[in-house]
Amino acid sequence: LPLGEAKNLPTYPGPNKMRDCYCTVNLDQEEVFRTKIVEKSLCPFYGEDFYCEIPRTFRHLSFYIFDRDVFRRDSIIGKVAIQKEDLQKYHNRDTWFQLQHVDADSEVQGKVHLELRLSEVITDTGVVCHKLATRVLECQGLPIVNGQCDPYATVTLAGPSRQVSEAKKTKVKKKTNNPHFDEVFYFEVTRPSSYNKKSHFDIEDVDEVDKMEIRVDLWNASNLKFGDEFLGELRLPLKFLRQSSSYEAWYFLQPRDNGNKSLKPDDLGSLRLNVVYTEDHVFSSDYYSPLRDVLLKSADVEPVSASAAHILGEVCREKQEAAIPLVRLFLHYGRIVPFISAIANAEVKRTQDPNTIFRGNSLTSKCIDETMKLAGMHYLQVTLKPIIDEICQVHKPCEIDPVKLKDGENLENNRENLRQYVDRIFTVITKSGVSCPTVMCDIFFSLRESAAKRFQGDLDVRYTAVSSFIFLRFFAPAILSPNLFQLTPHHPDPQTSRTLTLISKTIQTLGSLSKSKSANFKESYMATFYDYFNEQKYADAVKNFLDLISSSGRRDHKSIEQPILLKEGFMIKRAQGRKRFGMKNFKKRWFRLTNHEFTYQKSKGDHPLCSIPIENILAVERLEEESFKMKNMFQVIQPERRVLYIQANNCVEAKDWIDILTKVSQCNKKRLTVYHPSAYLNGHWLCCKATADNTPGCTPCTGGLPANIQLDIDGDRETERIYSLFNLYMPKLEKMQEACGSKSVYDGPEEEEYSTFIIDDPKETYKTLKLIIEGVGTLEQEHAQYKRDKFKKTKYGSQEHPIGDKSFQTYIRQQSEISAHSI
């Protein structure tokens, strides 16, 4: 989710008129990400990217613009809500969305389970009366309002010839957004009439029943003076009970129409978004064997342009689209170095000028970029994060453009500040060679050898081939946009961003080793500043660094003693009971995970209150909500059955922490195979009711993946993604087949429609294309069969597909059309 910018927000009613705005990303009503605050603007620019695995089902992806208020609760300016089934419409497209008005009546999520029964009752006097029994069983996924949810339901019956009946109310269920009510309410549906055997009820009554509706409203019992908060409603006409006198189903709660006219969308401004949403159904591993085998042989195919991986890069609209799943697949199976070596060697052979080597957006460049991002993230953390954090916090003035100097700033002082920052970053980079990940070094060695062999007369090409990646595409972008490389949580403020831009430009030029350095700068002030670094010692340091990270005998000598920060942030934890008489209460703490230990402290930078060595983490699992009536909880299980219970801020954060803790502790020899999914409270385990606190777990532990870059990827999922891309671009695959046929039989000038493809060997390429199309066709049949089977088994109104599920209604319509077409 690249969050771009908002524009034309309504002015603040005060004299200043400007606002301090931030944007949140929500799955339904659950906030999963928040941007920085942009101060004093009605057109705030955010420029932040947010990526997450979605850990649960959702109906809307929502974006809220808030105005910060120092003295009161922040106010909502407006929102953009995209239904799940509409996400594909906006996939990977920059789109301006009008902000919509937000009120309590429209903010709805969750579902309710109801049973309705219409029955005939004969009274003692022989009079017949029709009564409706409404059973409210349970709700799931209700929104949490102001940090709490104490829900209750009201049930009313309404009809044309009567006023709304008196509302009947369930008990309030405290501290849960998944309440179990199981309460039954009775309503008189028709007036008593003399008993007759002709029918269930006479014509007059049928008409009346058809026009009646049962209404269920969900509320949050609030202690505030403003009254209880509306959570959602359901209106059901009784005419469907004519088919069957009893009906039980799940329903999505709906917003209510309160009759108020909302503001015009234009009055609230708009928000620019670019949503990239992918959803894949992944089969078990054996389904993918034919396609996966063809892909993994890519490095060994001669020429490499005839390989399946190279063909994917040829048919995809963007090379990046192909590079991401290819790199992840090859990393998983340990084939990334031979694959990149093969495609890089082919690209070098096609390059005519050594000065343009690896400068285009080719498949090679994109694959190496993606590999560096995956394998080099910890390397960046160790190398750049401390100094980037300092630059963001200290705010030293570093502007060296005389035109942009602020009042009171001194140009020489600013140059000196900037020079010190550049010097320090340059030094940490050039001294970090031993920390560079092995997989990156092996790729750089291959690039160096290919370039040196191709351009034997150019002695610098062995350096520029490597520096064009490590400096130009790795360190310089990470300095320029640290938030995109997980070095900072948000896009830096304008002043810091300007400082980082100047540092990035200088580091990029230092690393390029070009002959005329000053000529690289369009701006005269940058050329003047660069004179500080026009010394041979800087060029020598770069060459020594490049030699080290691209030498064949180099292996990762990084000391295991150096802790690498993996994740940190505030969460809420429950006391572990280390003190015999201590209270087991909940407290907010700053958690920090490295490759050595998992710690927490009162706040960031404080001395740790508790440290758990990684080898003492025996399991990391979710905790059921019933334990403490709290969502997004998980447990870290340690020796002697000690358990640390933690609540994350939202479902995405909970999944991230569980995943990374599981990965980093996966190789522990004493890992548990079973655990308790609920807590030990009041003398027994809530899950299995066992009374002894040392009772072995009752549920198998979740399987995780070892903390290893090659295994920390789902190979089947990546193959499914590649299948989806091949399937999407099938017309291009077929066009490429035609091009192979044309080249094989015709030696004249190339036809224009085929000229976009790189085809060095038409026969080999044709063979590979045939295997790809067969593999894709087989998987397509499997997906179609799976959908047909699912369609037969799925019940509309079930817990998985409640009534009101628009995405399922669309799915039913599509399947009906497919079935009709096949008939």
PDB file of N, CA and C in Angstrom, residues 12 18-22 65-69 73-77:
ATOM      1  N   TYR A  12      -9.527  24.183   8.974  1.00  0.00           N
ATOM      2  CA  TYR A  12      -9.823  24.145  10.409  1.00  0.00           C
ATOM      3  C   TYR A  12     -10.623  25.398  10.768  1.00  0.00           C
ATOM      4  N   MET A  18      -5.076  25.727   9.214  1.00  0.00           N
ATOM      5  CA  MET A  18      -4.294  24.540   8.837  1.00  0.00           C
ATOM      6  C   MET A  18      -4.594  23.374   9.795  1.00  0.00           C
ATOM      7  N   ARG A  19      -4.258  22.173   9.372  1.00  0.00           N
ATOM      8  CA  ARG A  19      -4.486  20.978  10.196  1.00  0.00           C
ATOM      9  C   ARG A  19      -3.199  20.158  10.324  1.00  0.00           C
ATOM     10  N   ASP A  20      -3.104  19.365  11.413  1.00  0.00           N
ATOM     11  CA  ASP A  20      -2.021  18.397  11.604  1.00  0.00           C
ATOM     12  C   ASP A  20      -2.617  17.003  11.378  1.00  0.00           C
ATOM     13  N   CYS A  21      -2.379  16.439  10.201  1.00  0.00           N
ATOM     14  CA  CYS A  21      -3.125  15.233   9.795  1.00  0.00           C
ATOM     15  C   CYS A  21      -2.246  13.990   9.716  1.00  0.00           C
ATOM     16  N   TYR A  22      -2.857  12.844  10.008  1.00  0.00           N
ATOM     17  CA  TYR A  22      -2.225  11.556   9.758  1.00  0.00           C
ATOM     18  C   TYR A  22      -3.281  10.617   9.181  1.00  0.00           C
ATOM     19  N   ILE A  65      -8.542   9.607   7.577  1.00  0.00           N
ATOM     20  CA  ILE A  65      -7.710  10.799   7.782  1.00  0.00           C
ATOM     21  C   ILE A  65      -8.133  11.443   9.103  1.00  0.00           C
ATOM     22  N   PHE A  66      -7.162  11.578  10.025  1.00  0.00           N
ATOM     23  CA  PHE A  66      -7.427  12.176  11.339  1.00  0.00           C
ATOM     24  C   PHE A  66      -6.748  13.543  11.441  1.00  0.00           C
ATOM     25  N   ASP A  67      -7.352  14.418  12.238  1.00  0.00           N
ATOM     26  CA  ASP A  67      -6.742  15.693  12.585  1.00  0.00           C
ATOM     27  C   ASP A  67      -6.331  15.602  14.051  1.00  0.00           C
ATOM     28  N   ARG A  68      -5.034  15.782  14.310  1.00  0.00           N
ATOM     29  CA  ARG A  68      -4.542  15.664  15.694  1.00  0.00           C
ATOM     30  C   ARG A  68      -5.062  16.825  16.541  1.00  0.00           C
ATOM     31  N   ASP A  69      -5.506  16.491  17.735  1.00  0.00           N
ATOM     32  CA  ASP A  69      -5.962  17.512  18.687  1.00  0.00           C
ATOM     33  C   ASP A  69      -5.202  17.302  19.990  1.00  0.00           C
ATOM     34  N   ARG A  73      -9.714  14.191  22.029  1.00  0.00           N
ATOM     35  CA  ARG A  73      -9.492  13.045  21.145  1.00  0.00           C
ATOM     36  C   ARG A  73      -9.361  13.531  19.699  1.00  0.00           C
ATOM     37  N   ASP A  74      -8.439  12.914  18.941  1.00  0.00           N
ATOM     38  CA  ASP A  74      -8.243  13.305  17.537  1.00  0.00           C
ATOM     39  C   ASP A  74      -9.547  13.127  16.769  1.00  0.00           C
ATOM     40  N   SER A  75      -9.833  14.085  15.881  1.00  0.00           N
ATOM     41  CA  SER A  75     -11.105  14.037  15.155  1.00  0.00           C
ATOM     42  C   SER A  75     -10.901  13.430  13.765  1.00  0.00           C
ATOM     43  N   ILE A  76     -11.915  12.681  13.277  1.00  0.00           N
ATOM     44  CA  ILE A  76     -11.854  12.072  11.952  1.00  0.00           C
ATOM     45  C   ILE A  76     -12.371  13.068  10.921  1.00  0.00           C
ATOM     46  N   ILE A  77     -11.569  13.308   9.881  1.00  0.00           N
ATOM     47  CA  ILE A  77     -12.000  14.205   8.802  1.00  0.00           C
ATOM     48  C   ILE A  77     -12.845  13.443   7.796  1.00  0.00           C
TER      49      ILE A  77
END
